[in-house]
Amino acid sequence: SDRAETERLRGEIAEVLTRARARTAGLTDCLDEADLVAQHSRLMSPLVWDLAHIGNQEELWLVRDVGSRQPVRGDIDHLYDAFRHPRADRPALPLLDPAEARGYVASVRDKVWDVLSDSPLQGSPLVTDGFAFGMIAQHEQQHDETMLATHQLRTGDAVLTAPPAPSAAVPISGEVVVPAGEFEMGTSTDPWALDNERPAHPVPVSAFAIDVAPVTNAQYQEFIADGGYRRRELWSERGWAHRTESGLEAPEFWQLDSDNRWWRRVFGTMTPVRPNQPVVHVCWFEAEAYATWAGKRLPTEAEWEKAARFDPATGRSRRYPWGDEAPDESRANLGQRHLEPADVGAYPAGASALGVHQLIGDVWEWTSSGFHDYPGFAAFPYREYSEVFFGGDYRILRGGSFGADPVAVRSTFRNWDHPIRRQIFAGFRLARDLRADER
Ligand code: AVJ
Ligand code: FE
């Protein structure tokens, strides 16, 4: 019945909101006041800003807009408006202190429980199928991933712990051919898909080959050893200028020891580089140079999505590579269960219909595409989520990292960032055009 369905949906919303808040608490309760208000990198906000910003977005959309309730704090919106204050300026703002921020997010959440129990979850587009609640759960999880990146940048003793990510029973390598033809890209029906993923539309894609796994640390070390960072001809003009100015020599957080072995700092702990793990913390320009060195290229966004979703048996696009069922521990490394990517081949149950592994989880994957609207796009519910970024100097990332929560990951989900960014949990996989004899 409709009533039973509304109750089920309320339960699901309560679960995703509660899971997000537990993660937010875990990322902030482990640090003292000084660490929470400090700026660990000019690229990032103080963690106490993310915390109150999470509460403020929840208040704007769920308490005030959906719930038509009185503001919890009507006086602080401007402090937590990401468009008013660039990240580098946020530490100087008169922010809520950690205790006030914790109190604020808790008061907002109390009101949200009341709004949720009253909302019919249908009627206006904003609440239909619980959209606004799902959007806010995704927003909190996106900031949790950003806060996780701040933890990775932070120097000092390790504070986060998690079991190591799985290795593979059977190693995998090589590529698969994705046949030519139209596929359905994007979605018009996924209830919590964000505006930039909509609407579903047919996209013609020529046949191409794509690697079954992301590029690993061992493969990336070969590129370094072969002079990858010194050979001008492997880099684009912009890439080389950036490499030179920024002194790039290896992925961020990597260090070479006196025996010529690579280590990387992982959330405050020095660990030997795991050879079969996807490389992480490389920018788009490094991915581009590696692809040139390997004689391949990055996939376009449409190619990535077709490899992830297209089922040749039915011609349908799936929600996830393995089908329509939600991710679980056997299929993908998501949700900060581990603090690192898993080795390639660790999730055979997560492979796509075409046999491509680990498209979801482990590392965000750079694509060659910029961020543009799909035909028929309509900004919803606010232009500042997606629309203001279209056509900017961004590259699309797909698939989600070990630090992305399942509520904010699906094969239609689109992430974007500047091509120089390395603090995000990004790696890449390669693709190539087919040779004449393969077509
Ligand atoms: C979609 C991950 C690029 O973190 O800048 C958070 C998500 N938008 N608050 C970001 C977002 C508003 C966004 N990304
Ligand atoms: Fe935000």
Coordinates of C-alpha atoms and ligand atoms in Angstrom, one line a residue:
S1 CA 0.0 0.0 0.0
D2 CA 1.0 3.7 -0.3
R3 CA 1.1 4.0 3.4
A4 CA 3.5 1.0 3.8
E5 CA 5.6 2.4 1.0
T6 CA 5.8 5.8 2.7
E7 CA 6.8 4.1 6.0
R8 CA 9.5 2.1 4.2
L9 CA 10.9 5.2 2.6
R10 CA 10.9 7.1 6.0
G11 CA 12.9 4.2 7.4
E12 CA 15.4 4.3 4.6
I13 CA 15.8 8.1 4.9
A14 CA 16.3 7.7 8.7
E15 CA 19.0 5.1 8.0
V16 CA 21.0 7.1 5.5
L17 CA 20.8 10.3 7.5
T18 CA 21.9 8.4 10.7
R19 CA 24.8 6.7 8.8
A20 CA 26.0 10.0 7.5
R21 CA 25.9 11.6 10.9
A22 CA 27.8 8.7 12.5
R23 CA 30.5 9.2 9.9
T24 CA 30.6 13.0 10.4
A25 CA 31.0 12.4 14.2
G26 CA 33.8 9.8 13.6
L27 CA 35.7 12.4 11.5
T28 CA 35.4 15.2 14.0
D29 CA 35.2 13.6 17.5
C30 CA 38.8 12.1 17.1
L31 CA 40.4 15.6 17.0
D32 CA 40.8 18.2 19.6
E33 CA 39.5 21.8 19.3
A34 CA 42.8 23.2 17.9
D35 CA 42.9 20.5 15.1
L36 CA 39.2 21.2 14.2
V37 CA 39.6 24.9 13.8
A38 CA 43.1 24.7 12.0
Q39 CA 43.4 24.9 8.3
H40 CA 45.5 21.8 7.4
S41 CA 45.8 23.0 3.8
R42 CA 44.8 26.1 1.9
L43 CA 42.8 23.9 -0.4
M44 CA 40.6 22.8 2.4
S45 CA 38.2 24.3 4.9
P46 CA 38.8 23.9 8.7
L47 CA 36.9 20.7 9.6
V48 CA 34.6 22.8 11.9
W49 CA 33.5 24.7 8.8
D50 CA 32.4 21.5 7.0
L51 CA 30.6 20.4 10.2
A52 CA 28.5 23.5 10.5
H53 CA 28.0 23.8 6.7
I54 CA 26.5 20.3 6.8
G55 CA 24.0 21.5 9.4
N56 CA 23.3 24.7 7.6
Q57 CA 22.4 23.0 4.3
E58 CA 20.2 20.6 6.2
E59 CA 18.5 23.5 7.9
L60 CA 18.0 25.5 4.6
W61 CA 16.5 22.6 2.7
L62 CA 14.8 20.3 5.2
V63 CA 13.9 22.6 8.2
R64 CA 13.0 25.8 6.4
D65 CA 12.1 24.7 2.8
V66 CA 10.5 21.3 3.1
G67 CA 9.4 21.7 6.8
S68 CA 8.4 25.4 6.7
R69 CA 9.7 25.5 10.3
Q70 CA 11.3 28.5 12.1
P71 CA 15.1 28.8 11.5
V72 CA 17.4 27.1 14.1
R73 CA 19.9 29.9 13.4
G74 CA 18.8 32.6 11.1
D75 CA 22.0 34.6 11.5
I76 CA 24.8 32.4 10.2
D77 CA 23.8 31.4 6.6
H78 CA 26.4 33.8 5.1
L79 CA 29.3 32.1 7.0
Y80 CA 28.5 28.7 5.6
D81 CA 27.7 29.8 2.0
A82 CA 30.5 28.2 0.0
F83 CA 30.1 30.8 -2.8
R84 CA 30.6 33.8 -0.4
H85 CA 33.9 32.6 1.1
P86 CA 36.7 30.7 -0.7
R87 CA 38.2 27.9 1.3
A88 CA 41.4 29.8 2.1
D89 CA 39.4 32.6 3.7
R90 CA 37.2 30.4 5.9
P91 CA 39.5 30.1 9.0
A92 CA 39.3 33.9 9.5
L93 CA 35.5 34.0 9.7
P94 CA 33.7 34.2 13.0
L95 CA 32.7 30.5 12.8
L96 CA 30.8 28.5 15.4
D97 CA 33.4 26.8 17.6
P98 CA 33.4 23.0 17.7
A99 CA 31.0 22.7 20.7
E100 CA 28.6 25.2 19.1
A101 CA 28.8 23.5 15.7
R102 CA 28.0 20.1 17.3
G103 CA 25.1 21.6 19.1
Y104 CA 23.9 23.3 15.9
V105 CA 23.9 20.2 13.8
A106 CA 22.1 18.2 16.5
S107 CA 19.4 20.8 16.9
V108 CA 18.8 20.9 13.1
R109 CA 18.6 17.1 13.0
D110 CA 16.1 17.0 15.8
K111 CA 13.8 19.3 13.8
V112 CA 14.4 17.1 10.7
W113 CA 13.1 14.0 12.4
D114 CA 9.9 16.0 13.1
V115 CA 9.7 17.2 9.5
L116 CA 10.3 13.7 8.2
S117 CA 7.5 12.2 10.3
D118 CA 5.1 14.9 9.0
S119 CA 6.1 15.0 5.3
P120 CA 3.9 13.0 2.9
L121 CA 7.0 12.4 0.7
Q122 CA 4.9 13.2 -2.4
G123 CA 3.2 16.2 -3.9
S124 CA 6.0 18.7 -4.6
P125 CA 9.0 17.7 -6.7
L126 CA 11.3 18.6 -3.8
V127 CA 9.8 15.9 -1.5
T128 CA 8.7 13.3 -4.1
D129 CA 10.2 9.9 -3.2
G130 CA 12.1 11.7 -0.4
F131 CA 14.3 13.5 -2.9
A132 CA 15.3 16.5 -0.6
F133 CA 16.2 14.1 2.2
G134 CA 18.3 11.9 -0.1
M135 CA 20.0 15.0 -1.5
I136 CA 20.9 16.1 2.0
A137 CA 22.2 12.7 3.0
Q138 CA 24.4 12.8 -0.2
H139 CA 25.5 16.3 0.6
E140 CA 26.7 15.2 4.1
Q141 CA 28.5 12.2 2.7
Q142 CA 30.2 14.3 0.0
H143 CA 31.5 16.6 2.7
D144 CA 32.5 13.6 4.8
E145 CA 34.7 12.5 1.9
T146 CA 36.1 16.1 1.7
M147 CA 36.8 15.9 5.4
L148 CA 38.5 12.5 4.9
A149 CA 40.7 14.2 2.3
T150 CA 41.5 16.9 5.0
H151 CA 42.5 14.1 7.3
Q152 CA 44.8 12.7 4.6
L153 CA 46.5 16.2 4.2
R154 CA 46.8 16.7 8.0
T155 CA 50.3 16.0 9.4
G156 CA 50.7 14.6 12.9
D157 CA 49.8 11.3 14.5
A158 CA 47.3 9.0 12.9
V159 CA 43.8 9.2 14.3
L160 CA 41.7 7.2 11.9
T161 CA 42.0 3.4 11.7
A162 CA 40.4 0.7 9.5
P163 CA 41.3 -2.8 8.4
P164 CA 43.5 -3.1 5.3
A165 CA 41.6 -3.2 2.0
P166 CA 41.3 -6.7 0.5
S167 CA 43.8 -8.1 -2.0
A168 CA 42.9 -10.3 -5.0
A169 CA 42.5 -14.0 -5.0
V170 CA 43.0 -13.9 -8.8
P171 CA 45.0 -11.0 -10.3
I172 CA 43.4 -9.3 -13.3
S173 CA 44.8 -7.3 -16.2
G174 CA 44.1 -6.6 -19.8
E175 CA 41.2 -5.0 -21.6
V176 CA 37.8 -5.7 -23.0
V177 CA 36.1 -4.5 -26.2
V178 CA 32.9 -2.5 -25.8
P179 CA 30.9 -3.0 -29.0
A180 CA 29.7 0.0 -31.0
G181 CA 26.2 1.3 -30.6
E182 CA 23.8 3.6 -28.7
F183 CA 23.3 3.2 -25.0
E184 CA 21.2 5.0 -22.5
M185 CA 23.2 7.5 -20.6
G186 CA 22.0 9.3 -17.4
T187 CA 18.7 8.6 -15.7
S188 CA 15.1 10.0 -15.5
T189 CA 13.9 7.5 -13.0
D190 CA 16.5 7.1 -10.2
P191 CA 14.7 8.9 -7.4
W192 CA 17.7 10.5 -5.7
A193 CA 19.8 11.1 -8.8
L194 CA 21.0 14.7 -8.8
D195 CA 20.1 17.2 -11.5
N196 CA 23.3 16.8 -13.6
E197 CA 22.6 13.0 -14.0
R198 CA 19.3 13.8 -15.7
P199 CA 17.6 13.1 -18.1
A200 CA 18.2 9.7 -19.6
H201 CA 19.2 10.1 -23.3
P202 CA 20.6 7.9 -26.0
V203 CA 24.3 8.3 -26.8
P204 CA 26.1 6.7 -29.8
V205 CA 29.5 5.3 -28.9
S206 CA 32.0 3.8 -31.3
A207 CA 33.6 0.5 -30.4
F208 CA 36.6 0.9 -28.1
A209 CA 38.7 -1.0 -25.7
I210 CA 38.9 -0.3 -22.0
D211 CA 41.1 -1.7 -19.3
V212 CA 39.5 -4.2 -16.9
A213 CA 41.1 -2.4 -13.9
P214 CA 42.4 1.0 -13.0
V215 CA 46.2 1.7 -13.4
T216 CA 48.1 0.2 -10.4
N217 CA 50.9 1.6 -8.3
A218 CA 53.3 -1.0 -9.9
Q219 CA 52.3 0.2 -13.4
Y220 CA 52.6 3.8 -12.3
Q221 CA 56.1 3.2 -10.9
E222 CA 57.2 1.9 -14.3
F223 CA 56.1 5.2 -15.7
I224 CA 58.2 7.1 -13.1
A225 CA 61.2 4.8 -13.6
D226 CA 61.0 5.4 -17.4
G227 CA 61.4 9.1 -16.9
G228 CA 57.7 9.8 -17.1
Y229 CA 58.0 13.1 -15.1
R230 CA 61.0 14.3 -17.1
R231 CA 59.9 13.6 -20.6
R232 CA 58.4 16.7 -22.0
E233 CA 56.9 14.9 -25.0
L234 CA 54.6 12.8 -22.8
W235 CA 52.9 15.9 -21.4
S236 CA 50.4 18.4 -22.9
E237 CA 51.5 22.0 -22.9
R238 CA 49.3 22.8 -19.8
G239 CA 50.3 19.6 -18.1
W240 CA 54.0 20.3 -18.5
A241 CA 53.7 23.9 -17.3
H242 CA 51.9 22.6 -14.2
R243 CA 54.3 19.7 -13.7
T244 CA 57.2 22.2 -13.8
E245 CA 55.7 24.9 -11.6
S246 CA 54.5 22.5 -9.0
G247 CA 57.6 20.2 -9.1
L248 CA 55.5 17.1 -9.6
E249 CA 57.7 13.9 -9.4
A250 CA 55.3 11.2 -8.1
P251 CA 51.8 11.0 -6.8
E252 CA 51.0 13.2 -3.8
F253 CA 52.1 11.7 -0.4
W254 CA 54.7 9.4 -2.0
Q255 CA 58.3 9.3 -0.7
L256 CA 61.4 7.4 -2.0
D257 CA 63.6 5.8 0.7
S258 CA 67.4 5.3 0.6
D259 CA 66.9 1.8 -0.9
N260 CA 64.9 3.3 -3.8
R261 CA 61.6 1.9 -2.5
W262 CA 58.4 4.0 -2.6
W263 CA 56.4 4.6 0.5
R264 CA 53.3 6.6 0.9
R265 CA 51.8 8.5 3.8
V266 CA 48.3 7.1 4.4
F267 CA 46.3 9.1 7.0
G268 CA 49.5 9.7 9.1
T269 CA 51.1 6.3 8.7
M270 CA 54.0 5.6 6.4
T271 CA 53.3 2.4 4.4
P272 CA 55.1 0.6 1.6
V273 CA 53.4 1.3 -1.7
R274 CA 51.1 -1.7 -2.5
P275 CA 52.0 -2.8 -6.1
N276 CA 48.5 -4.1 -7.1
Q277 CA 46.5 -1.3 -5.6
P278 CA 45.1 1.4 -8.0
V279 CA 47.2 4.5 -7.9
V280 CA 45.6 7.4 -6.0
H281 CA 46.3 11.1 -5.6
V282 CA 47.3 11.9 -9.1
C283 CA 45.9 14.9 -11.0
W284 CA 44.3 14.8 -14.5
F285 CA 47.5 16.0 -16.1
E286 CA 49.5 13.1 -14.6
A287 CA 46.8 10.7 -15.9
E288 CA 47.0 12.3 -19.3
A289 CA 50.9 11.9 -19.4
Y290 CA 50.7 8.3 -18.2
A291 CA 48.2 7.5 -20.9
T292 CA 50.4 9.0 -23.6
W293 CA 53.4 7.0 -22.3
A294 CA 51.2 3.8 -22.4
G295 CA 50.1 4.5 -25.9
K296 CA 46.4 4.8 -24.8
R297 CA 44.1 7.5 -23.6
L298 CA 41.5 8.2 -20.9
P299 CA 38.0 7.1 -21.6
T300 CA 35.4 9.7 -22.3
E301 CA 32.7 10.1 -19.8
A302 CA 30.2 8.3 -22.1
E303 CA 32.6 5.5 -22.7
W304 CA 33.1 5.0 -18.9
E305 CA 29.3 5.0 -18.3
K306 CA 28.7 2.5 -21.2
A307 CA 31.4 0.2 -19.9
A308 CA 29.8 0.4 -16.4
R309 CA 26.1 0.1 -17.3
F310 CA 25.5 -1.5 -20.7
D311 CA 24.2 -5.0 -20.7
P312 CA 24.6 -6.5 -24.2
A313 CA 22.1 -9.3 -23.4
T314 CA 19.2 -6.9 -22.9
G315 CA 20.5 -3.6 -24.4
R316 CA 19.6 -2.0 -21.0
S317 CA 21.6 0.4 -18.9
R318 CA 22.0 -0.9 -15.3
R319 CA 22.2 1.1 -12.1
Y320 CA 25.5 -0.4 -11.1
P321 CA 28.0 -2.5 -13.1
W322 CA 26.7 -5.8 -11.5
G323 CA 23.0 -5.0 -11.8
D324 CA 20.4 -2.9 -10.0
E325 CA 21.0 -4.2 -6.5
A326 CA 22.7 -1.9 -3.9
P327 CA 26.4 -2.2 -3.3
D328 CA 27.6 -4.5 -0.6
E329 CA 31.0 -5.6 0.8
S330 CA 31.4 -8.3 -1.9
R331 CA 31.0 -5.8 -4.8
A332 CA 32.8 -2.6 -4.0
N333 CA 35.2 -0.8 -1.7
L334 CA 33.0 2.1 -0.6
G335 CA 32.0 3.9 2.6
Q336 CA 35.3 4.3 4.3
R337 CA 35.3 0.7 5.4
H338 CA 39.0 0.8 4.5
L339 CA 41.3 3.8 4.3
E340 CA 42.8 2.8 0.9
P341 CA 41.9 1.3 -2.4
A342 CA 41.7 -2.5 -2.7
D343 CA 44.0 -4.5 -5.0
V344 CA 42.8 -4.9 -8.6
G345 CA 40.8 -8.1 -8.9
A346 CA 39.5 -7.9 -5.3
Y347 CA 35.9 -7.6 -6.3
P348 CA 35.0 -10.1 -9.1
A349 CA 31.4 -9.9 -8.0
G350 CA 31.4 -6.2 -8.8
A351 CA 32.4 -6.6 -12.5
S352 CA 30.1 -5.2 -15.2
A353 CA 28.3 -7.2 -17.8
L354 CA 31.2 -6.6 -20.2
G355 CA 33.7 -7.8 -17.6
V356 CA 35.1 -4.5 -16.4
H357 CA 36.2 -4.6 -12.7
Q358 CA 36.1 -2.0 -9.9
L359 CA 34.3 0.7 -11.8
I360 CA 32.6 1.5 -8.5
G361 CA 34.6 2.2 -5.4
D362 CA 38.4 2.2 -4.7
V363 CA 39.3 5.4 -6.6
W364 CA 37.5 8.1 -8.5
E365 CA 38.4 7.7 -12.1
W366 CA 39.4 10.7 -14.2
T367 CA 37.8 10.8 -17.7
S368 CA 38.8 13.0 -20.6
S369 CA 35.5 14.9 -20.6
G370 CA 34.7 18.3 -19.3
F371 CA 31.5 19.0 -17.2
H372 CA 28.5 19.8 -19.4
D373 CA 24.8 19.5 -19.2
Y374 CA 22.9 16.7 -20.7
P375 CA 20.3 17.6 -23.4
G376 CA 17.1 18.5 -21.6
F377 CA 18.9 19.4 -18.3
A378 CA 17.0 21.5 -15.8
A379 CA 18.6 22.9 -12.7
F380 CA 17.0 21.3 -9.6
P381 CA 16.6 22.3 -6.9
Y382 CA 19.4 25.0 -7.0
R383 CA 21.7 26.3 -9.8
E384 CA 24.7 26.2 -7.5
Y385 CA 24.9 22.4 -7.3
S386 CA 25.7 21.9 -10.9
E387 CA 24.7 24.5 -13.4
V388 CA 27.2 27.2 -12.4
F389 CA 30.1 24.8 -13.0
F390 CA 29.1 23.7 -16.5
G391 CA 31.7 24.7 -19.1
G392 CA 34.3 25.5 -16.5
D393 CA 37.8 24.2 -16.3
Y394 CA 36.8 20.9 -14.8
R395 CA 37.2 17.2 -15.7
I396 CA 34.6 14.5 -14.9
L397 CA 35.4 11.8 -12.4
R398 CA 33.4 8.7 -12.2
G399 CA 32.8 5.7 -9.9
G400 CA 33.5 6.8 -6.4
S401 CA 36.4 6.1 -4.1
F402 CA 36.9 4.0 -0.9
G403 CA 35.8 7.2 0.9
A404 CA 32.5 7.7 -1.0
D405 CA 29.3 6.4 0.6
P406 CA 26.9 4.2 -1.4
V407 CA 24.1 6.8 -1.1
A408 CA 26.3 9.1 -3.2
V409 CA 27.5 6.5 -5.7
R410 CA 25.9 5.0 -8.7
S411 CA 26.9 4.5 -12.3
T412 CA 25.2 7.7 -13.4
F413 CA 26.8 9.8 -10.6
R414 CA 29.0 12.6 -11.9
N415 CA 31.9 14.2 -9.9
W416 CA 34.1 17.0 -11.3
D417 CA 37.2 18.8 -10.3
H418 CA 40.0 21.0 -11.6
P419 CA 42.6 19.1 -13.7
I420 CA 45.4 20.0 -11.2
R421 CA 43.6 18.5 -8.1
R422 CA 45.5 15.7 -6.3
Q423 CA 44.1 15.7 -2.7
I424 CA 40.9 13.9 -3.8
F425 CA 41.0 10.1 -3.9
A426 CA 41.4 10.0 -7.7
G427 CA 43.1 7.5 -10.0
F428 CA 42.3 6.5 -13.5
R429 CA 41.9 3.6 -16.0
L430 CA 42.9 3.6 -19.7
A431 CA 41.0 3.1 -22.9
R432 CA 41.9 3.1 -26.6
D433 CA 40.4 3.2 -30.1
L434 CA 40.3 -0.1 -31.9
R435 CA 42.8 -0.8 -34.7
A436 CA 41.4 -1.4 -38.1
D437 CA 42.0 -5.2 -37.8
E438 CA 40.0 -5.2 -34.5
R439 CA 36.9 -3.5 -35.8
Ligands
AVJ1 C1 30.2 17.3 -6.5 C2 31.9 16.8 -5.0 C3 32.2 18.5 -6.7 O1 32.3 18.9 -2.9 O2 32.4 20.6 -4.3 C4 29.1 19.8 -1.8 C5 29.6 18.5 -3.9 N1 28.3 20.6 -3.6 N2 28.5 20.9 -1.5 C6 31.9 19.5 -3.9 C7 29.0 19.6 -3.1 C8 28.0 21.4 -2.5 C9 30.8 19.0 -4.8 N3 31.3 17.9 -5.7
FE2 FE 28.4 21.8 0.5

